Amino acid sequence: MKLPKFMLRGFIRPSELIFDSLGKLEREVMETVWQSREASVRQVFTNLNERIAYTTVMTTLDRLYKKRLLDRRKEGRAFIYFPRFSSEELEHGVAEDVINCLIGSRTKRIEPVLACIVDAVSERDYELLDELERLVQEKKQQLLGEE
């Protein structure tokens, strides 16, 4: 049975809310730093084709640093920024956080959440169910080895 898609704040899908929590410029800056592996304000400013004010780029990098998405070190008078996480690690962290919220203490029964995950996986690709099963078996073996 196909369930309706839920909206938050009346018109935003939960996944959009999570992934759009960074502004457009913040996402562009993160992409630039991920590609460069590390960058100064000047380098990001140049990579963005100098279409954004230098001070705006500087503020954006500082904001991403305060959000703990970037780290930085001082070189002379400038900061060199580098990502704390790869884009894959960030996506994994967001997904893990969402799932932890779903199966957190407020949920009395976990089966509906797990069934929803299986349904979502199977809607995308039947082969993903095999991959999900493989991952479950792998995790079980890992946990048995730790005992």
PDB file of C-alpha atoms in Angstrom:
ATOM      1  CA  MET A   1       0.000   0.000   0.000  1.00  0.00           C
ATOM      2  CA  LYS A   2       1.436   3.345  -1.065  1.00  0.00           C
ATOM      3  CA  LEU A   3       1.367   5.825   1.812  1.00  0.00           C
ATOM      4  CA  PRO A   4       1.108   9.574   1.294  1.00  0.00           C
ATOM      5  CA  LYS A   5       4.292  11.642   1.419  1.00  0.00           C
ATOM      6  CA  PHE A   6       4.338  13.842   4.475  1.00  0.00           C
ATOM      7  CA  MET A   7       5.193  17.509   4.429  1.00  0.00           C
ATOM      8  CA  LEU A   8       6.635  19.643   7.193  1.00  0.00           C
ATOM      9  CA  ARG A   9       5.728  23.267   7.640  1.00  0.00           C
ATOM     10  CA  GLY A  10       2.981  22.605   5.124  1.00  0.00           C
ATOM     11  CA  PHE A  11       5.091  22.196   1.988  1.00  0.00           C
ATOM     12  CA  ILE A  12       8.576  20.814   2.685  1.00  0.00           C
ATOM     13  CA  ARG A  13       9.504  17.137   2.539  1.00  0.00           C
ATOM     14  CA  PRO A  14      11.570  16.032   5.572  1.00  0.00           C
ATOM     15  CA  SER A  15      14.502  15.040   3.330  1.00  0.00           C
ATOM     16  CA  GLU A  16      14.469  18.497   1.723  1.00  0.00           C
ATOM     17  CA  LEU A  17      14.453  20.121   5.145  1.00  0.00           C
ATOM     18  CA  ILE A  18      17.508  18.143   6.199  1.00  0.00           C
ATOM     19  CA  PHE A  19      19.570  18.514   3.046  1.00  0.00           C
ATOM     20  CA  ASP A  20      18.498  22.099   2.438  1.00  0.00           C
ATOM     21  CA  SER A  21      19.511  23.155   5.935  1.00  0.00           C
ATOM     22  CA  LEU A  22      22.567  24.591   4.233  1.00  0.00           C
ATOM     23  CA  GLY A  23      21.918  27.573   2.026  1.00  0.00           C
ATOM     24  CA  LYS A  24      22.721  27.531  -1.676  1.00  0.00           C
ATOM     25  CA  LEU A  25      25.961  29.452  -1.173  1.00  0.00           C
ATOM     26  CA  GLU A  26      26.980  27.235   1.747  1.00  0.00           C
ATOM     27  CA  ARG A  27      26.507  24.148  -0.449  1.00  0.00           C
ATOM     28  CA  GLU A  28      28.552  25.749  -3.247  1.00  0.00           C
ATOM     29  CA  VAL A  29      31.330  26.643  -0.821  1.00  0.00           C
ATOM     30  CA  MET A  30      31.319  23.137   0.660  1.00  0.00           C
ATOM     31  CA  GLU A  31      31.561  21.642  -2.850  1.00  0.00           C
ATOM     32  CA  THR A  32      34.502  23.920  -3.616  1.00  0.00           C
ATOM     33  CA  VAL A  33      36.329  22.987  -0.420  1.00  0.00           C
ATOM     34  CA  TRP A  34      35.587  19.269  -0.936  1.00  0.00           C
ATOM     35  CA  GLN A  35      37.035  19.469  -4.452  1.00  0.00           C
ATOM     36  CA  SER A  36      40.099  21.430  -3.349  1.00  0.00           C
ATOM     37  CA  ARG A  37      40.558  19.457  -0.113  1.00  0.00           C
ATOM     38  CA  GLU A  38      41.589  22.741   1.488  1.00  0.00           C
ATOM     39  CA  ALA A  39      41.236  26.360   0.480  1.00  0.00           C
ATOM     40  CA  SER A  40      41.709  29.912   1.616  1.00  0.00           C
ATOM     41  CA  VAL A  41      38.998  32.545   1.333  1.00  0.00           C
ATOM     42  CA  ARG A  42      40.803  33.895  -1.744  1.00  0.00           C
ATOM     43  CA  GLN A  43      40.831  30.451  -3.415  1.00  0.00           C
ATOM     44  CA  VAL A  44      37.120  29.881  -2.775  1.00  0.00           C
ATOM     45  CA  PHE A  45      36.374  33.430  -3.970  1.00  0.00           C
ATOM     46  CA  THR A  46      38.303  32.724  -7.185  1.00  0.00           C
ATOM     47  CA  ASN A  47      36.691  29.284  -7.664  1.00  0.00           C
ATOM     48  CA  LEU A  48      33.276  30.937  -7.444  1.00  0.00           C
ATOM     49  CA  ASN A  49      34.369  33.173 -10.340  1.00  0.00           C
ATOM     50  CA  GLU A  50      34.427  36.212  -8.042  1.00  0.00           C
ATOM     51  CA  ARG A  51      30.653  36.551  -8.477  1.00  0.00           C
ATOM     52  CA  ILE A  52      30.112  36.657  -4.697  1.00  0.00           C
ATOM     53  CA  ALA A  53      31.643  39.414  -2.592  1.00  0.00           C
ATOM     54  CA  TYR A  54      34.914  38.406  -0.928  1.00  0.00           C
ATOM     55  CA  THR A  55      33.539  39.302   2.513  1.00  0.00           C
ATOM     56  CA  THR A  56      30.454  37.149   1.873  1.00  0.00           C
ATOM     57  CA  VAL A  57      32.687  34.179   1.039  1.00  0.00           C
ATOM     58  CA  MET A  58      34.687  34.875   4.210  1.00  0.00           C
ATOM     59  CA  THR A  59      31.512  35.018   6.311  1.00  0.00           C
ATOM     60  CA  THR A  60      30.170  31.832   4.712  1.00  0.00           C
ATOM     61  CA  LEU A  61      33.390  29.923   5.427  1.00  0.00           C
ATOM     62  CA  ASP A  62      33.328  31.145   9.027  1.00  0.00           C
ATOM     63  CA  ARG A  63      29.677  30.087   9.362  1.00  0.00           C
ATOM     64  CA  LEU A  64      30.506  26.595   8.029  1.00  0.00           C
ATOM     65  CA  TYR A  65      33.386  26.450  10.517  1.00  0.00           C
ATOM     66  CA  LYS A  66      31.007  27.379  13.367  1.00  0.00           C
ATOM     67  CA  LYS A  67      28.566  24.705  12.163  1.00  0.00           C
ATOM     68  CA  ARG A  68      31.486  22.278  12.518  1.00  0.00           C
ATOM     69  CA  LEU A  69      31.437  21.291   8.856  1.00  0.00           C
ATOM     70  CA  LEU A  70      34.835  22.864   8.181  1.00  0.00           C
ATOM     71  CA  ASP A  71      38.009  23.048  10.175  1.00  0.00           C
ATOM     72  CA  ARG A  72      40.723  25.648   9.738  1.00  0.00           C
ATOM     73  CA  ARG A  73      44.311  26.472  10.472  1.00  0.00           C
ATOM     74  CA  LYS A  74      46.101  29.781  10.437  1.00  0.00           C
ATOM     75  CA  GLU A  75      48.725  30.399   7.747  1.00  0.00           C
ATOM     76  CA  GLY A  76      50.175  33.854   8.077  1.00  0.00           C
ATOM     77  CA  ARG A  77      47.245  36.233   8.285  1.00  0.00           C
ATOM     78  CA  ALA A  78      44.798  33.922   6.512  1.00  0.00           C
ATOM     79  CA  PHE A  79      42.855  30.843   7.472  1.00  0.00           C
ATOM     80  CA  ILE A  80      43.040  27.690   5.383  1.00  0.00           C
ATOM     81  CA  TYR A  81      39.752  25.786   5.545  1.00  0.00           C
ATOM     82  CA  PHE A  82      39.361  22.056   5.078  1.00  0.00           C
ATOM     83  CA  PRO A  83      36.354  19.742   5.454  1.00  0.00           C
ATOM     84  CA  ARG A  84      35.831  17.862   8.690  1.00  0.00           C
ATOM     85  CA  PHE A  85      33.855  15.245   6.755  1.00  0.00           C
ATOM     86  CA  SER A  86      33.656  14.017   3.194  1.00  0.00           C
ATOM     87  CA  SER A  87      30.342  14.562   1.431  1.00  0.00           C
ATOM     88  CA  GLU A  88      29.664  10.826   1.828  1.00  0.00           C
ATOM     89  CA  GLU A  89      30.359  10.977   5.573  1.00  0.00           C
ATOM     90  CA  LEU A  90      28.040  13.967   5.898  1.00  0.00           C
ATOM     91  CA  GLU A  91      25.228  12.180   4.026  1.00  0.00           C
ATOM     92  CA  HIS A  92      25.772   9.056   6.145  1.00  0.00           C
ATOM     93  CA  GLY A  93      25.690  11.118   9.347  1.00  0.00           C
ATOM     94  CA  VAL A  94      22.442  12.818   8.356  1.00  0.00           C
ATOM     95  CA  ALA A  95      20.856   9.476   7.418  1.00  0.00           C
ATOM     96  CA  GLU A  96      22.045   7.892  10.669  1.00  0.00           C
ATOM     97  CA  ASP A  97      20.640  10.785  12.682  1.00  0.00           C
ATOM     98  CA  VAL A  98      17.260  10.551  10.938  1.00  0.00           C
ATOM     99  CA  ILE A  99      17.089   6.789  11.504  1.00  0.00           C
ATOM    100  CA  ASN A 100      18.122   7.159  15.153  1.00  0.00           C
ATOM    101  CA  CYS A 101      15.288   9.661  15.612  1.00  0.00           C
ATOM    102  CA  LEU A 102      12.833   7.242  13.999  1.00  0.00           C
ATOM    103  CA  ILE A 103      13.820   4.342  16.230  1.00  0.00           C
ATOM    104  CA  GLY A 104      14.369   6.457  19.312  1.00  0.00           C
ATOM    105  CA  SER A 105      12.625   6.166  22.631  1.00  0.00           C
ATOM    106  CA  ARG A 106       9.385   7.756  21.388  1.00  0.00           C
ATOM    107  CA  THR A 107       8.680   4.793  19.105  1.00  0.00           C
ATOM    108  CA  LYS A 108       6.959   2.033  21.007  1.00  0.00           C
ATOM    109  CA  ARG A 109       7.101  -0.474  18.127  1.00  0.00           C
ATOM    110  CA  ILE A 110      10.046  -0.634  15.768  1.00  0.00           C
ATOM    111  CA  GLU A 111       8.455  -2.985  13.212  1.00  0.00           C
ATOM    112  CA  PRO A 112       6.557  -0.236  11.315  1.00  0.00           C
ATOM    113  CA  VAL A 113       9.773   1.783  10.939  1.00  0.00           C
ATOM    114  CA  LEU A 114      11.709  -1.244   9.673  1.00  0.00           C
ATOM    115  CA  ALA A 115       8.871  -2.179   7.312  1.00  0.00           C
ATOM    116  CA  CYS A 116       8.879   1.350   5.941  1.00  0.00           C
ATOM    117  CA  ILE A 117      12.642   1.147   5.311  1.00  0.00           C
ATOM    118  CA  VAL A 118      12.241  -2.183   3.498  1.00  0.00           C
ATOM    119  CA  ASP A 119       9.363  -0.762   1.420  1.00  0.00           C
ATOM    120  CA  ALA A 120      11.376   2.323   0.499  1.00  0.00           C
ATOM    121  CA  VAL A 121      14.366   0.191  -0.511  1.00  0.00           C
ATOM    122  CA  SER A 122      12.248  -2.198  -2.593  1.00  0.00           C
ATOM    123  CA  GLU A 123      10.486   0.666  -4.395  1.00  0.00           C
ATOM    124  CA  ARG A 124      13.818   1.927  -5.680  1.00  0.00           C
ATOM    125  CA  ASP A 125      15.420  -1.317  -6.770  1.00  0.00           C
ATOM    126  CA  TYR A 126      14.693  -4.952  -6.035  1.00  0.00           C
ATOM    127  CA  GLU A 127      18.439  -5.705  -5.950  1.00  0.00           C
ATOM    128  CA  LEU A 128      18.796  -3.282  -3.057  1.00  0.00           C
ATOM    129  CA  LEU A 129      16.814  -5.732  -0.938  1.00  0.00           C
ATOM    130  CA  ASP A 130      19.562  -8.288  -1.526  1.00  0.00           C
ATOM    131  CA  GLU A 131      22.134  -5.685  -0.546  1.00  0.00           C
ATOM    132  CA  LEU A 132      20.145  -4.837   2.593  1.00  0.00           C
ATOM    133  CA  GLU A 133      19.988  -8.518   3.492  1.00  0.00           C
ATOM    134  CA  ARG A 134      23.735  -8.877   2.909  1.00  0.00           C
ATOM    135  CA  LEU A 135      24.449  -5.890   5.151  1.00  0.00           C
ATOM    136  CA  VAL A 136      22.207  -7.299   7.901  1.00  0.00           C
ATOM    137  CA  GLN A 137      23.970 -10.662   7.750  1.00  0.00           C
ATOM    138  CA  GLU A 138      27.380  -8.970   7.752  1.00  0.00           C
ATOM    139  CA  LYS A 139      26.449  -6.913  10.811  1.00  0.00           C
ATOM    140  CA  LYS A 140      25.139 -10.010  12.619  1.00  0.00           C
ATOM    141  CA  GLN A 141      28.435 -11.806  11.985  1.00  0.00           C
ATOM    142  CA  GLN A 142      30.361  -8.775  13.198  1.00  0.00           C
ATOM    143  CA  LEU A 143      28.318  -8.572  16.386  1.00  0.00           C
ATOM    144  CA  LEU A 144      28.685 -12.306  17.025  1.00  0.00           C
ATOM    145  CA  GLY A 145      32.453 -11.914  16.685  1.00  0.00           C
ATOM    146  CA  GLU A 146      32.492  -9.180  19.324  1.00  0.00           C
ATOM    147  CA  GLU A 147      30.828 -11.366  21.964  1.00  0.00           C
TER     148      GLU A 147
END
